[in-house]
Amino acid sequence: MAHGIVDVARAAGVSTATVSRALRGLPNVTAATRERVRRAADELGYVPSPSAASLASGRTRTIGLITPWVAHWFFANVIEGAERALRVEDFDALLYTFEVSREVRRHRLDPDVLRRRVDGVLVVGLPLEAEEVAALDQLGYPLVFVGAGAPGHVTVGLDDERTARRAVAHLADLGHTVIAHLSGEPDDTLPWSPAVRRAEGWRAELAARGLPSAGLEVHGHFDVRGGRASMHGLLDRRPDVTAVFAASDEMAMGALLALRDRGLRVPEDVSVVGVDGHDMGEHLGLTTMAQNAQEQGVTAASMLLEMITGAPVPEEVVFPTSLVDRGSTARPRDQIVTSRNPSGGCAPAM
């Protein structure tokens, strides 16, 4: 089996960008790291693909980068990582945004805007319908997905179901029995969507522990505003909730705001855990399932460049997540609070 740059990076314990720099003799790589990379490449029989400067004529030296948002933490970090890897190879990114809004239905992707303008396509966190994926395939360009990857396509991302189960297990192990979930968009139903997989993981872990899930999922639209509004609605219906797993840190931050609005304390009254590792999470004391979004962007872009030159890449690269406990989760109170109406007391520091 032919090995690619991702295999070398794994064997050497470095990023794909470092492998590229080391094998091309570029600066900012220590002698020890360069030697470790070269040794791993030799052992795997890896032959580096030509750099962008020596690619065949007729290339645009541009990658089409499709994403729903650029301001949200995950998307911004993936894009930054991808652009960093592309710059190393003297490639540019042509950015197309397809905003996912709760008020307006997303425009369908028109692949013709990419034709003859790019050498490959990177889709970041945008769950495309099967017809849209087929239309991209028909362009004939190398295609890599980050996050929401359609079956049979090269994908970089998380094991979303396992990540969710670990977050819920953390809450259940603390003793929580009524654990709610803040999910994404209500019309996001594609089976390969991270939001769908995280919701499935939440339900699966609750079911494995004999805990209920009915009536405990609300849609937070993957932003702070949506998380805040959905948390208010959830508490109106289910005042018995003692813990919340949010599918993103931004929704978790919205939940913290809603709890503060009601004079509830975190984690004394309600525990909250998110997914991402958002920079603001440390300031807010938010427990999270952290991921390396920038490195996902670097890896995806590096793989796409490999594909452009005809080099083999794995169909799926799964990045790990780790539980970072910053204090927003704790054991539930001994007595069940029957009313969630504010009655004074300290609000969580924001």
XYZ file of C-alpha atoms in Angstrom:
350
model
C 0.000 0.000 0.000
C 1.335 3.424 -0.960
C 1.768 5.815 1.933
C 0.977 9.529 1.852
C 1.985 12.627 3.777
C -0.557 11.961 6.545
C 1.057 8.584 7.272
C 4.494 10.205 7.516
C 3.128 12.903 9.837
C 1.629 10.250 12.118
C 4.815 8.201 12.203
C 6.991 11.235 12.950
C 4.549 12.758 15.438
C 4.334 16.102 13.607
C 1.857 17.969 11.438
C 1.532 17.495 7.693
C 2.763 21.059 7.185
C 5.953 20.223 9.121
C 6.467 17.123 6.962
C 6.173 19.251 3.836
C 8.635 21.850 5.131
C 11.096 19.247 6.380
C 11.216 17.267 3.146
C 11.515 20.401 1.023
C 14.372 21.837 3.105
C 12.437 24.919 4.190
C 13.381 26.855 7.365
C 11.682 26.798 10.789
C 12.181 23.055 11.224
C 14.736 21.835 13.775
C 17.472 19.456 12.673
C 16.113 16.738 14.977
C 12.584 17.078 13.576
C 13.859 17.130 9.990
C 15.790 13.927 10.595
C 12.805 12.245 12.281
C 10.580 13.142 9.332
C 13.093 11.905 6.774
C 13.549 8.648 8.674
C 9.767 8.105 8.831
C 9.439 8.865 5.110
C 12.219 6.396 4.264
C 10.704 3.647 6.421
C 7.295 4.117 4.792
C 8.699 4.439 1.291
C 7.086 7.843 0.917
C 8.129 9.909 -2.087
C 7.080 13.570 -1.694
C 4.921 14.891 -4.475
C 6.218 17.854 -6.462
C 5.822 21.265 -4.865
C 3.388 23.755 -6.264
C 6.207 25.546 -8.053
C 6.848 22.488 -10.221
C 3.273 21.423 -10.888
C 2.283 20.892 -14.475
C 1.453 23.948 -16.517
C -2.144 25.007 -16.769
C -2.772 24.904 -13.027
C -4.639 27.806 -11.471
C -2.680 27.398 -8.219
C -5.963 28.123 -6.465
C -8.194 26.064 -4.203
C -11.939 26.657 -3.946
C -12.874 26.884 -0.254
C -16.595 26.498 0.481
C -17.974 27.225 3.956
C -21.156 28.476 5.616
C -19.412 30.967 7.917
C -16.070 32.676 8.432
C -16.806 34.375 11.776
C -17.570 31.269 13.864
C -14.641 29.833 15.834
C -14.403 26.395 14.208
C -14.714 27.636 10.641
C -12.306 30.546 11.145
C -9.661 28.240 12.602
C -10.021 25.579 9.887
C -9.774 28.265 7.199
C -6.700 29.790 8.855
C -5.012 26.396 8.993
C -5.889 25.606 5.381
C -4.597 28.940 4.122
C -1.369 28.452 6.082
C -0.752 25.103 4.369
C -1.644 26.534 0.960
C 0.758 29.474 1.368
C 3.617 27.057 2.019
C 2.978 25.647 -1.478
C 2.290 29.061 -3.077
C -1.403 28.336 -3.538
C -4.275 30.755 -3.012
C -7.766 30.145 -1.625
C -10.889 31.319 -3.425
C -13.514 31.652 -0.680
C -17.231 31.001 -1.196
C -19.616 31.380 1.729
C -23.117 29.918 1.887
C -24.574 31.318 5.079
C -26.816 28.958 6.996
C -29.515 31.120 8.574
C -32.551 30.305 10.668
C -34.497 32.971 8.759
C -33.506 32.233 5.147
C -32.990 28.911 3.411
C -29.451 28.402 2.125
C -28.792 28.890 -1.584
C -27.897 25.680 -3.367
C -24.301 25.302 -4.455
C -23.663 26.156 -8.114
C -20.511 24.256 -9.131
C -20.147 26.288 -12.317
C -18.681 29.182 -10.315
C -15.655 26.933 -9.682
C -15.157 25.572 -13.187
C -11.704 26.366 -14.635
C -10.974 28.642 -11.679
C -9.575 26.147 -9.187
C -7.462 22.987 -9.027
C -9.346 21.433 -6.118
C -12.209 22.027 -3.706
C -12.209 22.103 0.094
C -15.621 22.039 1.795
C -15.531 23.194 5.423
C -18.412 22.279 7.702
C -21.169 22.678 5.118
C -23.542 19.669 4.984
C -24.228 19.436 1.257
C -27.157 17.511 -0.132
C -26.430 14.435 -2.233
C -27.231 16.299 -5.468
C -24.762 19.063 -4.592
C -22.022 16.555 -3.814
C -22.684 14.816 -7.139
C -22.430 18.147 -8.956
C -19.028 18.802 -7.349
C -17.885 15.310 -8.314
C -18.815 16.009 -11.914
C -16.320 18.897 -12.007
C -13.562 16.297 -11.830
C -11.466 18.201 -9.295
C -9.953 16.665 -6.142
C -12.424 17.158 -3.294
C -11.869 17.108 0.471
C -14.418 17.671 3.231
C -13.728 18.983 6.730
C -16.366 18.018 9.297
C -19.412 17.108 7.232
C -18.109 14.598 4.698
C -20.338 12.644 2.352
C -19.738 8.860 2.251
C -17.106 7.763 -0.230
C -15.231 11.074 -0.120
C -12.003 12.156 1.545
C -12.917 13.606 4.938
C -11.043 15.197 7.830
C -12.881 15.586 11.113
C -13.898 14.137 14.462
C -15.574 10.981 15.591
C -18.607 13.089 16.446
C -20.660 10.304 17.984
C -17.820 9.199 20.263
C -17.113 12.808 21.239
C -20.742 13.293 22.249
C -20.844 10.047 24.187
C -17.746 11.002 26.145
C -19.252 14.389 27.036
C -22.522 12.808 28.180
C -20.647 10.099 30.062
C -18.771 12.817 31.950
C -22.068 14.353 33.056
C -23.686 11.014 33.874
C -20.657 9.881 35.867
C -21.069 12.998 37.994
C -24.570 11.780 38.840
C -26.773 13.753 36.442
C -29.868 11.920 35.208
C -31.664 14.675 33.251
C -29.165 15.730 30.580
C -30.396 17.992 27.785
C -28.817 18.618 24.390
C -28.406 21.828 22.379
C -28.201 20.737 18.745
C -27.754 22.681 15.499
C -30.233 23.597 12.776
C -33.628 21.843 12.831
C -33.470 21.145 9.074
C -29.983 19.629 9.260
C -30.893 15.961 8.877
C -28.075 14.595 6.692
C -26.697 11.426 8.308
C -23.073 12.562 7.858
C -23.655 15.960 9.515
C -21.633 16.537 12.736
C -24.751 17.932 14.423
C -26.737 14.805 13.592
C -23.937 12.502 14.730
C -23.454 14.392 17.991
C -27.175 14.171 18.699
C -27.040 10.443 17.961
C -24.139 10.080 20.383
C -26.056 11.944 23.083
C -29.072 9.680 22.651
C -26.964 6.512 22.490
C -25.103 7.253 25.729
C -28.300 8.134 27.549
C -29.964 4.946 26.296
C -26.963 2.851 27.360
C -27.363 4.221 30.875
C -31.148 3.907 30.970
C -31.624 7.690 31.015
C -34.367 9.593 29.126
C -33.837 11.752 26.039
C -37.430 12.515 24.982
C -38.212 16.219 25.068
C -34.647 17.165 26.021
C -33.222 18.209 22.627
C -33.499 21.815 21.445
C -31.934 23.572 18.449
C -29.407 26.302 19.167
C -28.371 27.102 15.563
C -24.659 26.836 16.412
C -24.350 30.369 17.768
C -24.521 32.220 21.088
C -27.882 33.840 20.354
C -29.488 30.541 19.442
C -28.006 28.778 22.444
C -29.344 31.438 24.785
C -32.861 31.407 23.334
C -33.093 27.620 23.167
C -31.847 27.261 26.744
C -34.600 29.601 27.955
C -37.203 27.565 26.085
C -35.805 24.331 27.457
C -35.942 25.515 31.072
C -39.518 26.752 30.590
C -40.541 23.226 29.603
C -38.125 21.167 31.664
C -37.203 22.861 34.942
C -35.799 19.534 36.133
C -32.763 19.734 33.813
C -29.500 19.645 35.767
C -26.991 19.255 32.929
C -26.609 20.320 29.301
C -24.418 19.000 26.495
C -24.103 21.590 23.707
C -22.872 20.548 20.259
C -20.642 23.648 20.101
C -18.946 25.964 22.568
C -20.770 28.980 21.154
C -24.149 27.410 21.955
C -22.799 26.457 25.375
C -21.878 30.098 25.951
C -25.443 31.054 25.060
C -26.656 28.534 27.620
C -24.423 30.159 30.264
C -26.006 33.527 29.474
C -29.532 32.098 29.770
C -28.718 30.536 33.118
C -27.313 33.849 34.320
C -30.500 35.591 33.122
C -32.468 33.344 35.462
C -30.187 33.763 38.438
C -29.019 30.150 38.223
C -25.486 29.147 39.105
C -23.067 27.107 37.018
C -22.258 24.402 37.980
C -24.149 24.419 41.294
C -27.596 24.478 39.644
C -26.858 23.352 36.083
C -23.716 21.826 34.561
C -22.723 22.739 30.992
C -20.260 21.147 28.566
C -19.607 22.090 24.924
C -17.510 20.973 21.946
C -14.631 22.897 20.336
C -12.056 24.442 22.646
C -13.102 28.020 21.819
C -10.583 30.663 22.896
C -13.220 32.362 25.071
C -13.995 29.109 26.874
C -11.035 29.524 29.208
C -12.191 33.005 30.249
C -15.736 31.767 30.882
C -14.714 28.605 32.707
C -16.454 26.410 30.130
C -15.793 22.672 30.206
C -15.435 21.380 26.641
C -14.501 18.521 24.350
C -11.549 20.305 22.728
C -10.417 19.763 19.148
C -7.556 21.157 17.041
C -9.448 22.958 14.293
C -6.437 24.692 12.765
C -4.558 21.433 12.324
C -7.623 19.945 10.639
C -7.423 22.764 8.109
C -3.689 22.214 7.584
C -4.178 18.484 7.094
C -7.140 18.841 4.732
C -5.362 21.385 2.528
C -2.155 19.312 2.482
C -4.119 16.239 1.447
C -5.871 18.184 -1.290
C -2.513 19.314 -2.687
C -1.338 15.699 -2.606
C -4.438 14.654 -4.550
C -3.804 17.330 -7.177
C -0.440 15.735 -7.954
C -1.945 12.249 -8.006
C -0.490 11.093 -4.694
C -2.562 8.700 -2.552
C -4.332 9.942 0.588
C -6.463 8.116 3.167
C -10.218 8.421 2.733
C -10.693 9.519 6.328
C -8.510 11.241 8.921
C -10.058 11.351 12.393
C -8.791 13.919 14.878
C -9.053 13.254 18.610
C -10.939 15.326 21.163
C -10.072 15.688 24.818
C -12.187 16.644 27.804
C -10.953 19.950 29.239
C -12.578 20.525 32.628
C -12.718 24.242 33.360
C -15.250 24.114 36.152
C -18.673 24.375 34.481
C -19.593 20.809 35.461
C -20.076 19.310 38.926
C -22.196 16.837 40.812
C -25.915 17.780 40.926
C -27.344 19.325 44.067
C -28.706 16.872 46.624
C -32.152 18.444 46.514
C -34.002 18.813 43.208
C -34.888 22.413 42.472
C -38.566 22.447 41.561
C -38.791 26.056 40.408
C -36.407 27.821 38.077
C -37.786 31.310 38.725
C -35.043 33.710 39.882
C -34.997 34.124 43.661
C -31.780 35.990 44.192
C -28.322 34.610 44.776
C -25.147 34.802 42.781
C -25.085 34.574 39.012
C -22.228 32.807 37.247
C -19.312 35.101 36.401
C -19.167 35.857 32.694
